[in-house]
mmCIF file of C-alpha atoms (C1' of nucleotides) in Angstrom:
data_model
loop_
_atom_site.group_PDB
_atom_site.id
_atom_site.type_symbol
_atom_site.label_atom_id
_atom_site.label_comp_id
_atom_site.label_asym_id
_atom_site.label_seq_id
_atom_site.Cartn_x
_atom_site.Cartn_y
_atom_site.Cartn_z
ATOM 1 C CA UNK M 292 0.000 0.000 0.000
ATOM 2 C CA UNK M 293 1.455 3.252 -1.192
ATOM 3 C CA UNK M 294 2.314 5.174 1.822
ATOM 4 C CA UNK M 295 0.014 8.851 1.946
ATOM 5 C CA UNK M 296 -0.203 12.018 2.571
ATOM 6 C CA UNK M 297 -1.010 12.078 6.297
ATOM 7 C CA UNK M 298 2.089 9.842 6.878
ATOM 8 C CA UNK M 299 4.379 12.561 5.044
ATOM 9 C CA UNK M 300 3.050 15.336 6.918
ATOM 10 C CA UNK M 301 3.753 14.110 10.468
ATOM 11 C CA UNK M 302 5.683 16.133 12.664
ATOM 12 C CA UNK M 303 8.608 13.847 14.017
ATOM 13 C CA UNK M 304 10.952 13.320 10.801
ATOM 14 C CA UNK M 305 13.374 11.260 13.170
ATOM 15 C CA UNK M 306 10.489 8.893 13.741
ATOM 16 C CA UNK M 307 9.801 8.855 10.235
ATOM 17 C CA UNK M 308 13.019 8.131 9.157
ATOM 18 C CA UNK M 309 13.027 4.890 11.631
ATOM 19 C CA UNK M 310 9.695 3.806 10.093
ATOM 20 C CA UNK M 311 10.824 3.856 6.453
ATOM 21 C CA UNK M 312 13.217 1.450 6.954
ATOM 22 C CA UNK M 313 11.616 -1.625 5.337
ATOM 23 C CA UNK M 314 8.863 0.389 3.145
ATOM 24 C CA UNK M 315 9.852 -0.553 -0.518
ATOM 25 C CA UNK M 316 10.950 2.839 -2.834
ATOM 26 C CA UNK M 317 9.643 2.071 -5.808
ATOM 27 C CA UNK M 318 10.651 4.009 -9.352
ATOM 28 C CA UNK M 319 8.704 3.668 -12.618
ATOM 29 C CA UNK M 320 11.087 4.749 -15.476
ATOM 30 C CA UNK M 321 12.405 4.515 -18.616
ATOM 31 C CA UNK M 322 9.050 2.316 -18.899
ATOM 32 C CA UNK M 323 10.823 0.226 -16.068
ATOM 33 C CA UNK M 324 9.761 -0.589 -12.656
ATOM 34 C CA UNK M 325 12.502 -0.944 -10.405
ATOM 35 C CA UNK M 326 12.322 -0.850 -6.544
ATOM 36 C CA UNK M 327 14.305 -1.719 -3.285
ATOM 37 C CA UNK M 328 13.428 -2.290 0.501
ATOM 38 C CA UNK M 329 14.923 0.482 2.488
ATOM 39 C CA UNK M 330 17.605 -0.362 4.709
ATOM 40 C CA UNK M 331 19.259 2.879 5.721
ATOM 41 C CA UNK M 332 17.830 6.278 6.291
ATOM 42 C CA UNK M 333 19.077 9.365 7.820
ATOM 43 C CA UNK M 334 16.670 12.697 8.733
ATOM 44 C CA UNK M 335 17.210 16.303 8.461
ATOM 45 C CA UNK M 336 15.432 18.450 10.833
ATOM 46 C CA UNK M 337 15.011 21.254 9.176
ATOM 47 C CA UNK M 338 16.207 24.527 10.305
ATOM 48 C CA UNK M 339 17.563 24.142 13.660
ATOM 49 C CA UNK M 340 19.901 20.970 12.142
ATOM 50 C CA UNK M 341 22.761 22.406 11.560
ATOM 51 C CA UNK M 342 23.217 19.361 8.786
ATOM 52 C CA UNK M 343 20.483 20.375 6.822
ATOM 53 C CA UNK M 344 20.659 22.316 3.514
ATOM 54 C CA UNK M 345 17.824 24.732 5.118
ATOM 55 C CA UNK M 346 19.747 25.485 8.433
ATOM 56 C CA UNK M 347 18.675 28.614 9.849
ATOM 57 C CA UNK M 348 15.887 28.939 7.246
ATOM 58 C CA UNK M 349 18.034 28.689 4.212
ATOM 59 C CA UNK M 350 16.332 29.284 0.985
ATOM 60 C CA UNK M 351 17.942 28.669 -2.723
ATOM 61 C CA UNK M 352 16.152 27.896 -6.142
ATOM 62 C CA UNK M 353 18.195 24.390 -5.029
ATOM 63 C CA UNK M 354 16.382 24.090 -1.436
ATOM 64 C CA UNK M 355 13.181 25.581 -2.335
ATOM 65 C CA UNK M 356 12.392 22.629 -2.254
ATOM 66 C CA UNK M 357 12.465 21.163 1.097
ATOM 67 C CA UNK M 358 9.725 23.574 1.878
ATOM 68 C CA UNK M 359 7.311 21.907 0.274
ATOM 69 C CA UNK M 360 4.711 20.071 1.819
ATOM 70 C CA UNK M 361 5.516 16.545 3.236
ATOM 71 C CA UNK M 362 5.148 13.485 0.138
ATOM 72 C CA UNK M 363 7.633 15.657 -2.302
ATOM 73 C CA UNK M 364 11.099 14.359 -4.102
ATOM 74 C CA UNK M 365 13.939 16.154 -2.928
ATOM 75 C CA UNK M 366 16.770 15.436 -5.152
ATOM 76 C CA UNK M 367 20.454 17.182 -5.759
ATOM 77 C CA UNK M 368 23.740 17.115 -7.081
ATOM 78 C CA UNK M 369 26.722 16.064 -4.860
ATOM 79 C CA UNK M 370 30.161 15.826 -6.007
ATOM 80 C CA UNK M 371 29.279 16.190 -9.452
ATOM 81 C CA UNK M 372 28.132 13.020 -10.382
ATOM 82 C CA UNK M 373 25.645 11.634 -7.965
ATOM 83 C CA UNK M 374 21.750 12.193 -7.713
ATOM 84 C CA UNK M 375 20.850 11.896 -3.771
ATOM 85 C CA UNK M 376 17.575 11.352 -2.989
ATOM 86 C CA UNK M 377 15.481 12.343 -0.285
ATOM 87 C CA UNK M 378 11.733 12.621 0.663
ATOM 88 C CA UNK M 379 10.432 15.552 2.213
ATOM 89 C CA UNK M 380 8.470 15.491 5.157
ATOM 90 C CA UNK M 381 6.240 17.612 7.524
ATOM 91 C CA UNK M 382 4.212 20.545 6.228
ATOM 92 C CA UNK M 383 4.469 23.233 3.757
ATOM 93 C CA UNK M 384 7.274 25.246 4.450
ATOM 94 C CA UNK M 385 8.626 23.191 7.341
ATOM 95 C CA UNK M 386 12.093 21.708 5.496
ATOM 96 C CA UNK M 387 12.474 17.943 7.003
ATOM 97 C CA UNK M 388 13.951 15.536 4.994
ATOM 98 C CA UNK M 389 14.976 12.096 4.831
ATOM 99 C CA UNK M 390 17.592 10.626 2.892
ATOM 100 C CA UNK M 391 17.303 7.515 2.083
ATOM 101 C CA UNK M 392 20.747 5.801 2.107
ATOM 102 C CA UNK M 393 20.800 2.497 1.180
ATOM 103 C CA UNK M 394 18.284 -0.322 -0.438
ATOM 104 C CA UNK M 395 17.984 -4.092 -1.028
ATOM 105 C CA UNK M 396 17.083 -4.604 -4.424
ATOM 106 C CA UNK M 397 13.388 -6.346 -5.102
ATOM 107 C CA UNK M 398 11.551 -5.940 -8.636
ATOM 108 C CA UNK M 399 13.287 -4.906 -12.019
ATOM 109 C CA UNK M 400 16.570 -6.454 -10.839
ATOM 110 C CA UNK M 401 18.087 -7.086 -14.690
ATOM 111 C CA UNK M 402 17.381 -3.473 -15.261
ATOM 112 C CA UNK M 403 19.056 -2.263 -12.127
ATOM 113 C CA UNK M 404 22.029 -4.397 -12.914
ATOM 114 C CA UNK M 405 22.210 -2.663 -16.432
ATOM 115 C CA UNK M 406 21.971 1.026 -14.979
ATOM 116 C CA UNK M 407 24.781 0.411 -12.471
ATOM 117 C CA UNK M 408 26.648 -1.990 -14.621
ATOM 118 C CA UNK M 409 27.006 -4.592 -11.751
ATOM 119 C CA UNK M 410 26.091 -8.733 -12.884
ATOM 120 C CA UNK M 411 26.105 -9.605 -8.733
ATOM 121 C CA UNK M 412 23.345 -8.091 -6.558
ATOM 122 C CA UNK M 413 24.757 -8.788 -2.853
ATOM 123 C CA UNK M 414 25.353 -6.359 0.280
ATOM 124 C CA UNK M 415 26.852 -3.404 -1.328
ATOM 125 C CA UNK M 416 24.752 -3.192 -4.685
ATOM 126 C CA UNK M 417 22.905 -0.152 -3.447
ATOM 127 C CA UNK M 418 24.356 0.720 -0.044
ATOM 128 C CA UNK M 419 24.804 4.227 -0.733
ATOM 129 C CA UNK M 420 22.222 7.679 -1.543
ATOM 130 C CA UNK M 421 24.512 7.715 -4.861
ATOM 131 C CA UNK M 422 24.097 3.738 -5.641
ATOM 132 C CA UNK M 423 20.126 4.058 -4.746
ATOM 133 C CA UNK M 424 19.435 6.627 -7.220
ATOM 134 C CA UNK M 425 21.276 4.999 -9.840
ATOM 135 C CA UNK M 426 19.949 1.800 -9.040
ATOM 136 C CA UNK M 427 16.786 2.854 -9.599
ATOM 137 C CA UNK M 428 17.223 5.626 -12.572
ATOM 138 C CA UNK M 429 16.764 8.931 -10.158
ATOM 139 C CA UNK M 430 18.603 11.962 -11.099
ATOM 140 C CA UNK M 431 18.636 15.391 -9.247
ATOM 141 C CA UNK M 432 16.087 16.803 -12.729
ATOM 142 C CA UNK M 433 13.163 14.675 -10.831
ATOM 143 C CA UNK M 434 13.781 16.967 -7.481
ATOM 144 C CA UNK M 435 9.982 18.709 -7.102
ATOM 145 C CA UNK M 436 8.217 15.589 -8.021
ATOM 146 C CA UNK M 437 5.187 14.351 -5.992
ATOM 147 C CA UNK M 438 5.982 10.980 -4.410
ATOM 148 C CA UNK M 439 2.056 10.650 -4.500
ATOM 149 C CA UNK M 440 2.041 10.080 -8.285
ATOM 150 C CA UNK M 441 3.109 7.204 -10.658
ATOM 151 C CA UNK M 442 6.786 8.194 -11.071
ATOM 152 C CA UNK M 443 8.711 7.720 -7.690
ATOM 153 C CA UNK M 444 6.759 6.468 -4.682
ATOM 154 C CA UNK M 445 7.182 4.582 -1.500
ATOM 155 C CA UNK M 446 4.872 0.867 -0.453
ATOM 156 C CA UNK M 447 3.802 0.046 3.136
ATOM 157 C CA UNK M 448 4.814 -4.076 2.046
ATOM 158 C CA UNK M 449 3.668 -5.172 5.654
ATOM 159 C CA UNK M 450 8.174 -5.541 6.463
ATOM 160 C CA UNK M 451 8.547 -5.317 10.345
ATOM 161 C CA UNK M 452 11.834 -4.481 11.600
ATOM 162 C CA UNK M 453 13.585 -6.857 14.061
ATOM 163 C CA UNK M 454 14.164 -3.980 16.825
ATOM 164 C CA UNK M 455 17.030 -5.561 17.370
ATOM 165 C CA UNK M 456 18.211 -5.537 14.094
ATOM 166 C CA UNK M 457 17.844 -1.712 13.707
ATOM 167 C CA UNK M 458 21.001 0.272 14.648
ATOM 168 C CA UNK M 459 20.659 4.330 15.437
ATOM 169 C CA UNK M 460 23.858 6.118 15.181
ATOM 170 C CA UNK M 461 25.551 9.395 13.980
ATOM 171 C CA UNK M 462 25.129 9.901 9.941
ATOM 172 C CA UNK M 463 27.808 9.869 7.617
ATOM 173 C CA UNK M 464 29.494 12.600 6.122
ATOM 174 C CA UNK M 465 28.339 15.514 8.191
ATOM 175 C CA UNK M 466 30.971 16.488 9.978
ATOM 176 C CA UNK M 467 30.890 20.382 8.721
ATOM 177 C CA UNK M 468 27.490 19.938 11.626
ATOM 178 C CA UNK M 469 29.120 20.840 15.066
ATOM 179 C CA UNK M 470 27.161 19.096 17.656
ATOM 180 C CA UNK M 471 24.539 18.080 15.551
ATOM 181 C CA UNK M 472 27.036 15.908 13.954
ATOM 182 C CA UNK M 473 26.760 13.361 17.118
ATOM 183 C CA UNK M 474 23.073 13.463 16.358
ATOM 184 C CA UNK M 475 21.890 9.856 16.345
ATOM 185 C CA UNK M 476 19.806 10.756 12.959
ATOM 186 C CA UNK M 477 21.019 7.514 11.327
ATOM 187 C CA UNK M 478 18.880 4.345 11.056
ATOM 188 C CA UNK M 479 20.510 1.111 9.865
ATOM 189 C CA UNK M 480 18.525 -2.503 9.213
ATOM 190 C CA UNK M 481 22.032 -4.708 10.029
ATOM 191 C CA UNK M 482 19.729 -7.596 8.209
ATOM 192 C CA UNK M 483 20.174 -11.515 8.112
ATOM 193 C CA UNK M 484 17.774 -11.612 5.861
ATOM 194 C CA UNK M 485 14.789 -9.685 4.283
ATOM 195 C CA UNK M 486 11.328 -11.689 4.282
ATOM 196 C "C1'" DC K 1251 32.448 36.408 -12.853
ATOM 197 C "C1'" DG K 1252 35.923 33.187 -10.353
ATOM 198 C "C1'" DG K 1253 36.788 29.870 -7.075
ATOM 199 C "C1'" DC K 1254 35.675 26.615 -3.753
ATOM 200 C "C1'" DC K 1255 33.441 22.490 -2.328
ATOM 201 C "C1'" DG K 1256 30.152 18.723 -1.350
ATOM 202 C "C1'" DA K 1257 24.503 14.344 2.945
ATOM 203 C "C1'" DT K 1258 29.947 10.024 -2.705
ATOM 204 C "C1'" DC K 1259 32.010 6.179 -5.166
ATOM 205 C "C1'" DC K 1260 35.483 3.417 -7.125
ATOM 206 C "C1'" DA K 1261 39.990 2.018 -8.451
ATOM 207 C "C1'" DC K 1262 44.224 1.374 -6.753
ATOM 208 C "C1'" DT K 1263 48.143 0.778 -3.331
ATOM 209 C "C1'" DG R 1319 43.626 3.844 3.367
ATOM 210 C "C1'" DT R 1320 44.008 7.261 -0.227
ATOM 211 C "C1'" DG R 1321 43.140 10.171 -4.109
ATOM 212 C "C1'" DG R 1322 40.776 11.387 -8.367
ATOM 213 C "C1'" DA R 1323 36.501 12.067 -10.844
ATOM 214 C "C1'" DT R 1324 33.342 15.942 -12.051
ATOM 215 C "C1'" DC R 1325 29.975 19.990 -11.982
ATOM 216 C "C1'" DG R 1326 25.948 22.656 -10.138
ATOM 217 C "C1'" DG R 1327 25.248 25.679 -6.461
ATOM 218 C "C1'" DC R 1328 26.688 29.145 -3.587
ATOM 219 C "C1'" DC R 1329 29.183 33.037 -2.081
ATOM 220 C "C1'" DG R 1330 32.156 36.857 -2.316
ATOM 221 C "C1'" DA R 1331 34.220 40.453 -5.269
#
DNA sequence: CGGCCGATCCACT
DNA sequence: GTGGATCGGCCGA
């Protein structure tokens, strides 16, 4: 069941970013379904997170945005060559985010393994934001799309997360964040094995 | 306009 | 573990 609106919109984007691991991002491109069980997420709170892009109410044609309402693509550039992905959350004009960092792949496997030019899908096939989006044919010109719509949404597929299984730490590559760099903003499935 | 740099990835040592 | 790839966005002049 395709996760709604009222699930976007909720206030707690931390909470949200534990509860999409195991949803199933889907993509429907190139006339291709692909998709991929989360397994990593990390949120950005906004304004007061000194990690986020809208810190301190930031506002660029680039993070416009993340101040859309809740169930919205955010998508951008980094290093050049990579298309990270992220779903906005909470209201209009409240920036949260979620990046989704990592996926286990699930339908439209021989077209993921053409996009990323990998023949073995095992642990590290899309354990990255970079690897998901090529994985699954997202690129920072979809940024603004509605993840309510046919192109790029997300599944409720019934997945429960072993509690024990999920791992909260610090995210990666933040370090620029001060204290909100030791922000335990990071949710990891360490999985055996996905049902 | 010029210059710096990033919520990364991969090949190589 | 290290360094190069590669370019849009952002900021300062």
């Amino acid at each position: 069941m395709k996760l709604d609106r009222s699930f976007y919109e909720r206030a707690d984007v931390v909470s949200l970013a534990r509860e999409l691991v195991g949803k199933e991002l889907c993509s429907f491109l190139d006339g291709q379904l692909t998709t991929g069980i989360i397994t990593e997420t990390e949120a950005y709170a906004g304004v007061t997170d000194q990690a986020s892009h809208a810190f301190g109410g930031k506002r660029t044609a680039r993070t416009e945005i993340m101040y859309a309402r809740g169930g919205t693509a955010y998508v951008y550039l980094c290093y050049g060559m990579h298309s990270l992905f992220n779903v906005v959350t909470n209201v209009k004009d409240v920036p949260h985010a979620v990046l989704i960092r990592a996926i286990h792949p699930r339908k439209g496997i021989l077209e993921m393994k053409k996009r990323t030019g990998k023949d073995q899908i095992n642990a590290t096939f899309a354990n990255g934001p970079g690897k998901v989006s090529k994985a699954l044919g997202i690129h920072f010109s979809h940024s603004g799309i509605d993840l309510l719509g046919k192109t790029i949404w997300i599944d409720d597929v019934g997945i429960k997360v072993p509690k024990a299984q999920l791992v909260e730490s610090p995210r990666i590559g933040v370090d620029y964040a001060g204290e909100d760099a030791k922000l335990h903003y990071r949710f990891l499935w360490n999985y055996q094995e996905i049902i």
